[in-house]
Short mmCIF file of C-alpha atoms and ligand atoms in Angstrom, two decimals:
data_model
loop_
_atom_site.label_atom_id
_atom_site.label_comp_id
_atom_site.label_asym_id
_atom_site.label_seq_id
_atom_site.Cartn_x
_atom_site.Cartn_y
_atom_site.Cartn_z
CA UNK A 300 181.35 -5.59 261.59
CA UNK A 301 182.96 -8.96 259.21
CA UNK A 302 184.48 -11.80 261.45
CA UNK A 303 188.29 -11.72 260.27
CA UNK A 304 191.78 -11.13 261.74
CA UNK A 305 194.19 -9.28 259.40
CA UNK A 306 197.65 -7.45 260.19
CA UNK A 307 198.95 -4.35 258.30
CA UNK A 308 202.00 -2.64 258.25
CA UNK A 309 202.24 1.49 258.73
CA UNK A 310 205.37 3.72 258.12
CA UNK A 311 204.47 6.81 259.95
CA UNK A 312 207.27 9.73 259.28
CA UNK A 313 207.39 12.68 261.82
CA UNK A 314 209.16 15.59 261.40
CA UNK A 315 211.28 14.46 264.96
CA UNK A 316 211.50 10.61 264.06
CA UNK A 317 209.79 8.07 262.03
CA UNK A 318 208.04 4.03 263.34
CA UNK A 319 206.90 1.34 262.19
CA UNK A 320 204.12 -0.15 263.39
CA UNK A 321 202.73 -3.36 262.70
CA UNK A 322 198.64 -3.50 263.72
CA UNK A 323 196.25 -6.61 264.58
CA UNK A 324 192.64 -6.21 263.95
CA UNK A 325 190.10 -8.72 265.16
CA UNK A 326 187.60 -7.34 263.68
CA UNK A 327 184.46 -10.11 265.56
CA UNK A 328 186.30 -8.24 268.59
CA UNK A 329 186.02 -4.62 267.83
CA UNK A 330 189.59 -4.79 269.14
CA UNK A 331 193.23 -3.53 267.40
CA UNK A 332 196.24 -3.86 269.02
CA UNK A 333 200.07 -2.76 267.82
CA UNK A 334 203.31 -3.42 267.86
CA UNK A 335 206.55 -0.77 267.04
CA UNK A 336 208.78 -2.64 265.34
CA UNK A 337 211.64 -0.21 264.22
CA UNK A 338 212.03 3.64 265.11
CA UNK A 339 214.81 5.71 263.78
CA UNK A 340 215.18 8.97 264.22
CA UNK A 341 214.73 12.16 260.98
CA UNK A 342 217.36 14.28 261.03
CA UNK A 343 217.56 17.14 258.39
CA UNK A 344 221.40 17.70 256.79
CA UNK A 345 222.69 20.97 255.92
CA UNK A 346 224.29 21.56 253.42
CA UNK A 347 225.96 24.68 252.38
CA UNK A 348 222.71 27.10 252.97
CA UNK A 349 220.58 24.87 252.07
CA UNK A 350 218.23 22.34 254.21
CA UNK A 351 217.65 18.73 253.23
CA UNK A 352 215.64 15.92 254.24
CA UNK A 353 217.36 12.45 254.11
CA UNK A 354 215.16 11.27 251.59
CA UNK A 355 217.13 8.23 250.89
CA UNK A 356 217.84 7.15 254.51
CA UNK A 357 214.11 7.47 255.31
CA UNK A 358 213.85 4.99 252.43
CA UNK A 359 217.01 3.29 253.83
CA UNK A 360 214.75 2.74 257.04
CA UNK A 361 211.49 1.94 255.30
CA UNK A 362 213.33 -1.33 254.33
CA UNK A 363 214.60 -2.24 257.51
CA UNK A 364 211.04 -1.65 258.85
CA UNK A 365 210.06 -3.89 256.30
CA UNK A 366 213.16 -6.69 256.81
CA UNK A 367 212.42 -5.91 260.66
CA UNK A 368 208.64 -7.25 260.35
CA UNK A 369 209.99 -10.02 257.98
CA UNK A 370 212.34 -11.32 261.09
CA UNK A 371 209.28 -11.04 263.33
CA UNK A 372 207.44 -13.59 261.24
CA UNK A 373 204.77 -10.87 259.73
CA UNK A 374 206.02 -11.24 256.19
CA UNK A 375 203.51 -13.79 255.16
CA UNK A 376 200.30 -12.25 257.05
CA UNK A 377 201.02 -8.40 256.18
CA UNK A 378 198.15 -7.61 253.69
CA UNK A 379 199.30 -4.17 253.24
CA UNK A 380 201.57 -1.41 254.34
CA UNK A 381 201.15 2.19 254.34
CA UNK A 382 203.00 5.53 254.49
CA UNK A 383 202.56 8.59 256.02
CA UNK A 384 204.22 11.63 257.04
CA UNK A 385 204.44 15.47 257.55
CA UNK A 386 203.20 17.96 254.23
CA UNK A 387 204.15 20.20 251.73
CA UNK A 388 207.77 19.22 250.92
CA UNK A 389 208.29 16.86 247.61
CA UNK A 390 210.86 15.53 245.53
CA UNK A 391 210.90 16.19 241.58
CA UNK A 392 211.30 13.01 239.35
CA UNK A 393 213.60 13.54 235.95
CA UNK A 394 210.99 12.41 232.27
CA UNK A 395 213.27 9.17 233.15
CA UNK A 396 211.84 8.43 236.83
CA UNK A 397 215.00 9.61 238.87
CA UNK A 398 215.08 11.88 241.63
CA UNK A 399 216.46 15.32 241.09
CA UNK A 400 218.33 16.15 243.97
CA UNK A 401 216.93 16.33 247.69
CA UNK A 402 213.92 17.31 248.77
CA UNK A 403 213.95 20.26 250.57
CA UNK A 404 213.20 21.38 254.39
CA UNK A 405 210.25 23.48 254.94
CA UNK A 406 211.74 25.05 257.39
CA UNK A 407 215.10 26.22 254.29
CA UNK A 408 215.19 29.44 254.24
CA UNK A 409 214.77 29.73 250.44
CA UNK A 410 210.64 31.15 250.72
CA UNK A 411 211.83 33.62 252.86
CA UNK A 412 209.78 36.75 251.22
CA UNK A 413 208.56 34.49 249.13
CA UNK A 414 205.02 34.07 249.82
CA UNK A 415 204.45 38.08 250.08
CA UNK A 416 205.63 37.83 246.77
CA UNK A 417 202.75 35.92 245.64
CA UNK A 418 200.24 36.78 247.79
CA UNK A 419 201.08 40.56 246.04
CA UNK A 420 200.34 39.06 242.75
CA UNK A 421 197.50 37.11 243.12
CA UNK A 422 195.72 38.42 245.59
CA UNK A 423 195.32 37.49 249.75
CA UNK A 424 191.26 36.82 248.95
CA UNK A 425 191.82 35.35 245.53
CA UNK A 426 194.38 32.94 246.87
CA UNK A 427 192.43 32.00 250.08
CA UNK A 428 188.77 31.89 248.02
CA UNK A 429 190.35 29.29 245.89
CA UNK A 430 192.48 26.91 248.22
CA UNK A 431 191.56 27.69 252.00
CA UNK A 432 195.33 27.36 253.17
CA UNK A 433 196.02 28.81 255.73
CA UNK A 434 198.88 31.02 254.85
CA UNK A 435 202.58 29.63 255.46
CA UNK A 436 205.42 30.57 254.26
CA UNK A 437 206.99 26.99 253.70
CA UNK A 438 203.73 25.92 251.91
CA UNK A 439 204.86 24.29 248.74
CA UNK A 440 203.43 26.62 246.56
CA UNK A 441 206.06 29.24 248.02
CA UNK A 442 208.26 26.71 247.56
CA UNK A 443 207.88 26.07 243.66
CA UNK A 444 207.89 29.78 243.42
CA UNK A 445 211.10 30.34 245.27
CA UNK A 446 212.95 27.36 243.16
CA UNK A 447 211.30 29.10 239.55
CA UNK A 448 213.48 32.74 241.07
CA UNK A 449 216.40 30.43 242.15
CA UNK A 450 217.10 27.86 240.31
CA UNK A 451 214.23 27.73 237.58
CA UNK A 452 216.18 24.71 235.29
CA UNK A 453 215.15 22.68 238.15
CA UNK A 454 211.88 23.08 237.42
CA UNK A 455 213.01 22.71 233.80
CA UNK A 456 214.06 19.45 233.99
CA UNK A 457 210.85 18.17 236.42
CA UNK A 458 208.44 15.27 234.63
CA UNK A 459 206.53 15.12 237.94
CA UNK A 460 206.47 16.15 241.42
CA UNK A 461 205.46 14.03 244.14
CA UNK A 462 205.11 14.71 247.63
CA UNK A 463 207.14 12.84 250.19
CA UNK A 464 205.37 9.74 251.15
CA UNK A 465 204.17 9.31 247.44
CA UNK A 466 207.99 9.28 246.72
CA UNK A 467 208.74 6.74 248.76
CA UNK A 468 205.68 5.10 247.83
CA UNK A 469 206.74 5.40 244.22
CA UNK A 470 210.36 4.20 245.14
CA UNK A 471 208.74 1.25 246.67
CA UNK A 472 205.96 0.40 243.67
CA UNK A 473 207.49 1.59 240.35
CA UNK A 474 203.95 3.57 240.61
CA UNK A 475 203.18 7.73 240.37
CA UNK A 476 200.47 8.83 242.45
CA UNK A 477 199.00 11.82 244.27
CA UNK A 478 197.26 11.00 247.10
CA UNK A 479 194.66 14.10 247.96
CA UNK A 480 195.11 14.74 251.75
CA UNK A 481 198.48 15.26 251.02
CA UNK A 482 198.08 17.58 248.00
CA UNK A 483 195.58 19.82 249.31
CA UNK A 484 198.87 21.09 251.80
CA UNK A 485 200.14 22.48 248.69
CA UNK A 486 197.83 25.31 248.21
CA UNK A 487 197.50 24.69 244.98
CA UNK A 488 194.36 22.07 245.34
CA UNK A 489 191.10 24.34 245.03
CA UNK A 490 189.50 23.83 248.04
CA UNK A 491 185.62 23.68 245.84
CA UNK A 492 186.86 21.34 243.36
CA UNK A 493 189.16 19.23 244.72
CA UNK A 494 191.56 19.23 241.31
CA UNK A 495 194.82 21.16 241.00
CA UNK A 496 193.76 25.12 240.14
CA UNK A 497 195.33 25.16 236.62
CA UNK A 498 194.87 29.05 236.69
CA UNK A 499 196.48 29.71 239.35
CA UNK A 500 199.53 27.76 238.57
CA UNK A 501 199.45 29.82 235.01
CA UNK A 502 199.21 32.75 237.30
CA UNK A 503 202.39 31.73 239.16
CA UNK A 504 204.00 30.54 235.97
CA UNK A 505 204.44 26.87 237.64
CA UNK A 506 204.03 23.71 235.24
CA UNK A 507 200.82 22.27 235.54
CA UNK A 508 202.24 19.22 234.09
CA UNK A 509 204.14 18.45 236.89
CA UNK A 510 200.89 17.63 238.71
CA UNK A 511 199.35 14.15 239.11
CA UNK A 512 195.72 13.95 239.15
CA UNK A 513 195.32 13.22 243.43
CA UNK A 514 193.59 9.35 244.33
CA UNK A 515 191.25 9.24 247.47
CA UNK A 516 192.83 7.85 250.67
CA UNK A 517 192.23 4.70 250.75
CA UNK A 518 193.07 3.64 247.36
CA UNK A 519 195.27 0.62 246.46
CA UNK A 520 198.19 2.14 244.77
CA UNK A 521 200.32 -1.41 243.97
CA UNK A 522 202.89 -3.11 245.43
CA UNK A 523 206.45 -3.66 246.36
CA UNK A 524 208.44 -3.98 243.14
CA UNK A 525 210.09 -7.14 242.00
CA UNK A 526 213.69 -5.77 242.70
CA UNK A 527 212.33 -4.52 246.77
CA UNK A 528 211.38 -8.21 246.92
CA UNK A 529 214.22 -9.63 245.85
CA UNK A 530 216.51 -7.11 247.64
CA UNK A 531 214.75 -7.88 250.81
CA UNK A 532 213.45 -11.55 250.35
CA UNK A 533 209.61 -10.67 251.13
CA UNK A 534 206.72 -10.89 248.98
CA UNK A 535 205.27 -8.68 246.96
CA UNK A 536 203.43 -6.76 249.71
CA UNK A 537 200.30 -4.38 248.83
CA UNK A 538 200.96 -0.68 249.13
CA UNK A 539 197.39 1.72 249.40
CA UNK A 540 197.55 5.33 249.61
CA UNK A 541 195.86 6.29 252.92
CA UNK A 542 195.58 9.13 254.71
CA UNK A 543 199.40 10.23 253.43
CA UNK A 544 199.45 13.97 255.02
CA UNK A 545 200.36 12.48 258.62
CA UNK A 546 197.53 15.09 260.47
CA UNK A 547 194.93 13.89 258.28
CA UNK A 548 195.60 10.21 259.62
CA UNK A 549 196.27 11.74 262.98
CA UNK A 550 192.42 13.20 262.74
CA UNK A 551 190.98 9.86 261.55
CA UNK A 552 192.36 8.35 264.71
CA UNK A 553 190.73 10.75 267.21
CA UNK A 554 188.59 8.07 268.85
CA UNK A 555 185.67 10.86 269.32
CA UNK A 556 182.25 8.59 269.56
CA UNK A 557 180.14 12.05 269.02
CA UNK A 558 179.87 13.78 265.49
CA UNK A 559 181.29 17.07 266.70
CA UNK A 560 184.73 17.44 268.26
CA UNK A 561 188.15 19.40 268.71
CA UNK A 562 191.40 18.02 267.95
CA UNK A 563 195.08 18.64 268.63
CA UNK A 564 197.67 16.57 267.08
CA UNK A 565 200.15 17.06 269.05
CA UNK A 566 203.60 16.65 268.25
CA UNK A 567 206.85 18.52 266.51
CA UNK A 568 203.45 21.13 265.50
CA UNK A 569 200.34 21.51 267.41
CA UNK A 570 197.31 21.52 264.88
CA UNK A 571 194.20 22.26 266.79
CA UNK A 572 190.80 22.30 264.87
CA UNK A 573 187.67 20.77 263.97
CA UNK A 574 186.33 17.93 261.37
CA UNK A 575 183.56 19.67 258.91
CA UNK A 576 181.96 18.65 256.15
CA UNK A 577 182.85 21.99 253.82
CA UNK A 578 185.65 24.14 254.09
CA UNK A 579 185.01 27.16 256.19
CA UNK A 580 186.67 30.14 254.04
CA UNK A 581 184.47 33.11 255.57
CA UNK A 582 186.32 36.50 255.54
CA UNK A 583 187.33 35.91 259.34
CA UNK A 584 188.44 32.49 258.72
CA UNK A 585 190.91 34.17 256.42
CA UNK A 586 191.15 37.33 259.22
CA UNK A 587 192.01 34.54 261.68
CA UNK A 588 194.78 32.19 258.97
CA UNK A 589 192.99 29.11 259.84
CA UNK A 590 193.30 26.15 257.40
CA UNK A 591 191.33 24.01 255.17
CA UNK A 592 193.18 20.38 254.72
CA UNK A 593 191.07 17.95 252.75
CA UNK A 594 190.48 14.88 255.11
CA UNK A 595 189.90 11.27 253.89
CA UNK A 596 186.27 9.93 252.91
CA UNK A 597 185.39 13.68 251.63
CA UNK A 598 186.18 15.34 255.08
CA UNK A 599 187.90 18.94 256.07
CA UNK A 600 189.64 19.73 258.95
CA UNK A 601 189.38 22.78 259.89
CA UNK A 602 192.39 24.34 262.10
CA UNK A 603 195.45 25.55 262.88
CA UNK A 604 199.06 25.09 262.60
CA UNK A 605 200.54 25.81 265.87
CA UNK A 606 204.34 25.87 266.59
CA UNK A 607 203.89 23.92 269.05
CA UNK A 608 207.00 21.17 270.71
CA UNK A 609 209.50 21.81 268.55
CA UNK A 610 210.07 24.95 270.54
CA UNK A 611 210.74 22.34 273.76
CA UNK A 612 212.72 20.05 270.91
CA UNK A 613 214.48 22.84 269.86
CA UNK A 614 215.25 23.95 273.53
CA UNK A 615 216.52 20.45 274.01
CA UNK A 616 218.99 20.22 270.75
CA UNK A 617 220.90 23.31 271.87
CA UNK A 618 221.18 22.35 275.34
CA UNK A 619 222.33 19.04 274.15
CA UNK A 620 225.11 20.79 271.92
CA UNK A 621 226.15 22.19 274.84
CA UNK A 622 226.63 18.60 276.20
CA UNK A 623 223.88 19.15 278.93
CA UNK A 624 222.14 16.13 277.65
CA UNK A 625 218.54 15.93 279.54
CA UNK A 626 215.21 13.88 278.29
CA UNK A 627 212.16 15.45 277.53
CA UNK A 628 210.82 13.58 280.59
CA UNK A 629 213.50 15.48 282.82
CA UNK A 630 213.10 19.16 280.92
CA UNK A 631 209.16 19.06 281.48
CA UNK A 632 210.15 17.89 285.21
CA UNK A 633 212.51 21.45 285.69
CA UNK A 634 209.31 22.96 284.01
CA UNK A 635 207.11 21.65 287.07
CA UNK A 636 209.59 23.19 289.06
CA UNK A 637 209.59 26.52 287.98
CA UNK A 638 207.31 29.17 289.03
CA UNK A 639 204.40 30.12 287.18
CA UNK A 640 203.35 33.17 284.87
CA UNK A 641 206.38 34.84 284.66
CA UNK A 642 206.48 35.99 281.30
CA UNK A 643 204.52 33.94 277.57
CA UNK A 644 205.10 34.16 274.12
CA UNK A 645 203.51 33.76 271.02
CA UNK A 646 204.47 30.25 269.80
CA UNK A 647 203.48 31.24 266.46
CA UNK A 648 206.10 34.16 265.72
CA UNK A 649 208.08 33.74 263.03
CA UNK A 650 211.13 34.26 264.53
CA UNK A 651 210.58 30.64 266.25
CA UNK A 652 209.96 29.18 262.88
CA UNK A 653 214.20 28.10 262.70
CA UNK A 654 216.06 30.29 264.59
CA UNK A 655 220.00 29.52 265.07
CA UNK A 656 219.00 29.30 269.31
CA UNK A 657 216.07 28.31 270.46
CA UNK A 658 216.61 29.56 274.21
CA UNK A 659 217.87 32.76 272.96
CA UNK A 660 215.10 33.51 270.91
CA UNK A 661 213.12 32.79 273.74
CA UNK A 662 215.12 35.06 275.87
CA UNK A 663 215.22 37.58 272.97
CA UNK A 664 211.75 37.71 272.21
CA UNK A 665 210.45 38.13 276.36
CA UNK A 666 213.19 41.18 276.42
CA UNK A 667 211.51 43.12 273.17
CA UNK A 668 207.91 42.49 274.74
CA UNK A 669 209.50 44.03 278.36
CA UNK A 670 208.83 40.82 280.10
CA UNK A 671 211.04 38.94 282.94
CA UNK A 672 213.53 37.11 280.70
CA UNK A 673 213.40 33.19 282.15
CA UNK A 674 216.71 32.21 282.49
CA UNK A 675 217.14 28.67 283.45
CA UNK A 676 215.51 25.39 281.25
CA UNK A 677 213.08 25.52 283.70
CA UNK A 678 211.82 28.60 283.93
CA UNK A 679 211.96 28.65 279.74
CA UNK A 680 209.95 25.63 279.26
CA UNK A 681 207.47 26.49 281.20
CA UNK A 682 206.81 29.44 279.70
CA UNK A 683 206.62 27.77 275.82
CA UNK A 684 204.10 25.50 277.68
CA UNK A 685 202.17 27.79 279.51
CA UNK A 686 202.16 29.63 276.20
CA UNK A 687 201.06 26.84 274.29
CA UNK A 688 198.30 25.92 276.13
CA UNK A 689 197.29 29.85 275.74
CA UNK A 690 197.56 29.91 272.42
CA UNK A 691 195.65 26.52 271.98
CA UNK A 692 192.84 28.28 274.42
CA UNK A 693 192.51 31.06 271.69
CA UNK A 694 192.72 28.83 268.42
CA UNK A 695 189.81 26.82 270.26
CA UNK A 696 187.64 29.62 270.55
CA UNK A 697 188.36 30.77 267.62
CA UNK A 698 187.18 27.19 266.21
CA UNK A 699 184.02 27.37 267.85
CA UNK A 700 183.27 31.06 266.20
CA UNK A 701 183.87 29.51 262.74
CA UNK A 702 182.30 26.43 263.35
CA UNK A 703 178.64 27.76 265.50
CA UNK A 704 179.94 24.55 267.71
CA UNK A 705 180.78 24.11 271.06
CA UNK A 706 182.69 21.37 272.34
CA UNK A 707 182.70 20.19 275.99
CA UNK A 708 186.54 18.59 275.98
CA UNK A 709 189.49 18.84 273.69
CA UNK A 710 191.07 15.41 272.35
CA UNK A 711 194.20 15.41 272.01
CA UNK A 712 196.52 12.78 270.09
CA UNK A 713 200.22 11.68 269.57
CA UNK A 714 203.32 11.83 271.15
CA UNK A 715 202.89 15.10 272.73
CA UNK A 716 200.49 13.43 275.19
CA UNK A 717 203.92 11.77 277.03
CA UNK A 718 203.96 15.30 278.50
CA UNK A 719 201.40 15.33 281.43
CA UNK A 720 202.18 19.23 282.34
CA UNK A 721 201.07 20.22 279.21
CA UNK A 722 197.69 18.72 279.19
CA UNK A 723 196.56 19.41 282.36
CA UNK A 724 197.80 23.10 281.72
CA UNK A 725 196.13 22.79 278.48
CA UNK A 726 192.93 21.74 280.68
CA UNK A 727 193.65 24.39 282.70
CA UNK A 728 193.76 27.11 280.19
CA UNK A 729 190.56 25.98 278.04
CA UNK A 730 188.29 25.47 281.43
CA UNK A 731 187.35 22.18 279.59
CA UNK A 732 188.19 18.34 279.56
CA UNK A 733 191.05 16.94 277.96
CA UNK A 734 191.04 13.13 276.93
CA UNK A 735 194.88 12.31 275.76
CA UNK A 736 194.92 9.45 273.53
CA UNK A 737 196.09 7.31 271.36
CA UNK A 738 200.01 8.02 271.08
CA UNK A 739 200.56 6.95 267.96
CA UNK A 740 197.54 8.77 266.35
CA UNK A 741 199.07 8.39 263.07
CA UNK A 742 199.93 5.13 262.94
CA UNK A 743 196.62 4.07 264.06
CA UNK A 744 194.89 6.41 261.51
CA UNK A 745 197.20 5.01 258.71
CA UNK A 746 196.23 1.51 260.13
CA UNK A 747 192.63 1.81 259.94
CA UNK A 748 192.22 3.36 256.40
CA UNK A 749 194.47 0.02 255.43
CA UNK A 750 191.33 -1.85 257.05
CA UNK A 751 188.56 0.30 255.72
CA UNK A 752 190.25 -0.22 251.83
CA UNK A 753 190.49 -3.87 252.53
CA UNK A 754 186.88 -4.25 253.35
CA UNK A 755 187.66 -5.16 257.35
CA UNK A 756 186.41 -2.15 258.88
CA UNK A 757 182.89 -0.55 257.26
CA UNK A 758 183.65 3.25 257.99
CA UNK A 759 185.06 6.37 259.38
CA UNK A 760 183.25 5.97 262.58
CA UNK A 761 183.21 2.66 263.15
CA UNK A 762 186.87 2.88 262.73
CA UNK A 763 186.97 5.64 265.76
CA UNK A 764 185.03 2.99 268.15
CA UNK A 765 187.63 0.05 267.53
CA UNK A 766 190.41 2.77 268.35
CA UNK A 767 188.51 4.05 271.15
CA UNK A 768 187.76 0.11 272.58
CA UNK A 769 191.73 -0.95 271.96
CA UNK A 770 193.72 2.18 273.44
CA UNK A 771 193.41 4.35 276.55
CA UNK A 772 192.33 7.83 276.98
CA UNK A 773 193.66 9.60 280.23
CA UNK A 774 190.92 12.18 281.07
CA UNK A 775 192.63 15.60 282.69
CA UNK A 776 190.45 18.11 284.12
CA UNK A 777 190.46 21.81 284.92
CA UNK A 778 192.64 22.33 288.21
CA UNK A 779 191.31 25.53 290.37
CA UNK A 780 195.07 26.08 291.53
CA UNK A 781 196.17 29.28 289.25
CA UNK A 782 194.03 31.50 287.62
CA UNK A 783 194.56 31.09 284.37
CA UNK A 784 191.68 33.31 283.42
CA UNK A 785 194.20 36.48 284.40
CA UNK A 786 197.30 34.83 282.60
CA UNK A 787 195.23 34.44 279.40
CA UNK A 788 194.54 38.20 279.53
CA UNK A 789 198.75 38.66 280.04
CA UNK A 790 199.47 36.17 277.29
CA UNK A 791 196.53 38.22 274.75
CA UNK A 792 198.20 41.63 275.62
CA UNK A 793 201.60 39.96 275.01
CA UNK A 794 200.88 38.36 271.66
CA UNK A 795 199.54 42.25 270.17
CA UNK A 796 202.28 43.80 271.14
CA UNK A 797 203.89 40.92 268.78
CA UNK A 798 203.38 40.07 265.48
CA UNK A 799 199.51 38.73 265.95
CA UNK A 800 198.76 35.80 263.88
N1 LIG B 16 208.91 11.55 277.66
C1 LIG B 16 208.19 12.36 277.02
N2 LIG B 16 207.96 13.27 278.48
C2 LIG B 16 207.42 14.51 277.72
N3 LIG B 16 207.58 14.88 276.29
C3 LIG B 16 207.73 14.16 275.73
C4 LIG B 16 208.26 12.41 275.80
N4 LIG B 16 208.38 12.05 274.95
C5 LIG B 16 208.07 12.87 273.63
N5 LIG B 16 207.56 13.28 274.06
C6 LIG B 16 207.39 14.43 272.86
O1 LIG B 16 206.69 14.41 272.20
C7 LIG B 16 207.42 14.85 271.00
C8 LIG B 16 207.37 14.12 269.54
O2 LIG B 16 205.98 13.77 269.21
P1 LIG B 16 206.27 12.92 267.95
O3 LIG B 16 206.57 11.22 268.00
O4 LIG B 16 204.16 13.15 267.49
O5 LIG B 16 206.30 14.29 267.17
P2 LIG B 16 206.69 13.98 265.42
O6 LIG B 16 205.89 12.26 265.05
O7 LIG B 16 208.59 13.61 265.28
O8 LIG B 16 205.84 15.42 264.81
P3 LIG B 16 205.07 15.73 263.84
O9 LIG B 16 204.25 14.26 263.79
O10 LIG B 16 204.05 16.77 264.66
O11 LIG B 16 205.52 15.68 262.54
C9 LIG B 16 208.87 15.36 271.27
O12 LIG B 16 208.96 16.92 270.46
C10 LIG B 16 208.83 15.59 272.58
O13 LIG B 16 208.38 17.08 272.92
C1 LIG B 17 204.89 21.49 257.96
C2 LIG B 17 204.20 20.44 258.63
O1 LIG B 17 204.32 18.96 258.17
C3 LIG B 17 202.84 20.66 258.26
O2 LIG B 17 201.99 21.76 258.42
C4 LIG B 17 201.49 19.55 259.73
O3 LIG B 17 200.22 19.52 259.40
C5 LIG B 17 202.49 18.16 259.79
O4 LIG B 17 202.88 17.70 258.62
C6 LIG B 17 202.52 18.29 261.14
O5 LIG B 17 203.09 16.70 261.46
#
């Protein structure tokens, strides 16, 4: 590595919260540090029946992050900034460049039933062979088809589609670019050619001209506009398109020293899989509904979206509404005290995607599958955590079957590692070590790709080594306390009684 110091700014927008993080690199020492300078909630807004992201609030918070960096004295040190966010959602711009409406939230019900109609018209095997994407009802492809059915004039008025980080970056720089990793989550990028699948778009009657050719992660894509610089009184900071899908950035930050590893990016979603050199488009991958998302620097992410800590977030939201506000840590404590293995859910059952009241939905699931119905908060959270850990085992074993590799343990990154009970349950369920850390996976991945683009770090494996040297990783080993093998069998039986995913 070249001997140099560098400072960069990362904006990482998760589905539940966003943060601005300053990263400082000492490439001679092979060390980096981070400082969180701004954090904000990312609350969706319901308008009538529709659920939207508050995109202008997110832009406002990004500006607050830049201001905060300035107030802390970083404005003249920052060499670049970059944004990553959740996937699949987008904004549409009019020919003059103005945003047409508020971007829809992927949990909006406009896509209910649309995926089945698209599959019926194109064919599931053909769609998978082309795109390699997991069938999820909220993928961009189904959102666009839903808009075409419901509100075609919106599409007719649109000139350009920008995914959420592309859109926010456009607001900052005035430049329109589509970043590759996030583009792949649309289910409209061809997994082999890596460009928009024009045939698929035509067959669906979707306008090909809305989509910009994807640029690779690590491309420099402009600088803050004169108007933003004047508004915030900051220099024209350069902006880089990193792995703008937060999962792409999270996987960059997996501190694995060996080439083959299994990862779990654990936040609102749980994304479990492995990095591969090529997409895996086999019949089995389709049958198990695995996804192949584009990664940075030619990598492929073979993984499965698992419903994740959304289940806990939504239990908490329901209880908060009733005025019984408990922190995540307090809820985990209650789960720890609850009896084990009473009932299981398939976290990925459709009924958990967007229910009105998560605790009641979990109870209903247990009732419908003839299991004991969890009553207390502790019992409900325990049921979710055990079920997630068991689902991780199922998906890890399937990942191994698809890649033909064996993984000695599982790397976990993201906010979910603060849930130590879940990390321990996961180690118990998979019967292997869990290596937990770093917690700010996506922001770190974002920062190191900026430094690769700026020439400070030579490549992805050096970036991972740097992260490994700079942040703690906690090891969990399987405990012998309970029989997780028996629990896994019971879990699989329950899952097979509901809609198997
Ligand atoms: N102190 C804590 N104890 C237990 N769990 C915690 C704690 N703090 C956070 N969590 C868990 O971490 C989750 C948030 O993780 P994170 O901040 O990575 O999510 P996100 O970035 O919004 O999501 P995503 O990147 O998947 O869109 C919360 O839903 C919560 O379950
Ligand atoms: C819809 C989800 O945001 C997406 O599939 C997931 O990969 C993600 O972005 C998790 O943060």
